[in-house]
C-alpha angles and dihedrals in degrees: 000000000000099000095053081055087047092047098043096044089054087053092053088042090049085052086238098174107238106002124214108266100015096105079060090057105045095046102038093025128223093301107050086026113065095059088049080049088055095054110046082048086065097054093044090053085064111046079042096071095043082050097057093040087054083050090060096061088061111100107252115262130304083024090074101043082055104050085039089052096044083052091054101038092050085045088059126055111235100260108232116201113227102204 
């Protein structure tokens, strides 16, 4: 339990806008808030692993904005100004 008030106070301290776990605290309060804290830590570890796997499949860098440019410009016809 410590460590999920750890986590969430050097979040606050970091000025991370809506920290995870925050929404617990103000509407259970410190008492009833931080197991419901601990909980909900445990699930987005988790999801937190399969997400960062999922991060590994991506092509490194400049390799991504590409492919994602090449998508969007075939997507779009080329605009030509009639003056």
């Amino acid at each position: 339990m410590t460590a999920a008030y750890e986590a969430l106070r050097d979040a606050v301290i970091d000025g991370t806008p809506r920290a995870e776990g925050a929404a617990a605290l103000r509407y259970h309060g410190m008492l009833h808030g931080l197991p419901v804290l601990v909980k909900s830590t445990a699930a987005i570890d988790a999801t937190s692993r399969h997400q960062a796997q999922r991060m590994d499949a991506f092509p490194a860098g400049d390799e991504f904005v590409r492919l994602l440019a090449n998508l969007v410009l075939r997507t779009h016809s080329e605009l030509a100004h009639v003056y």
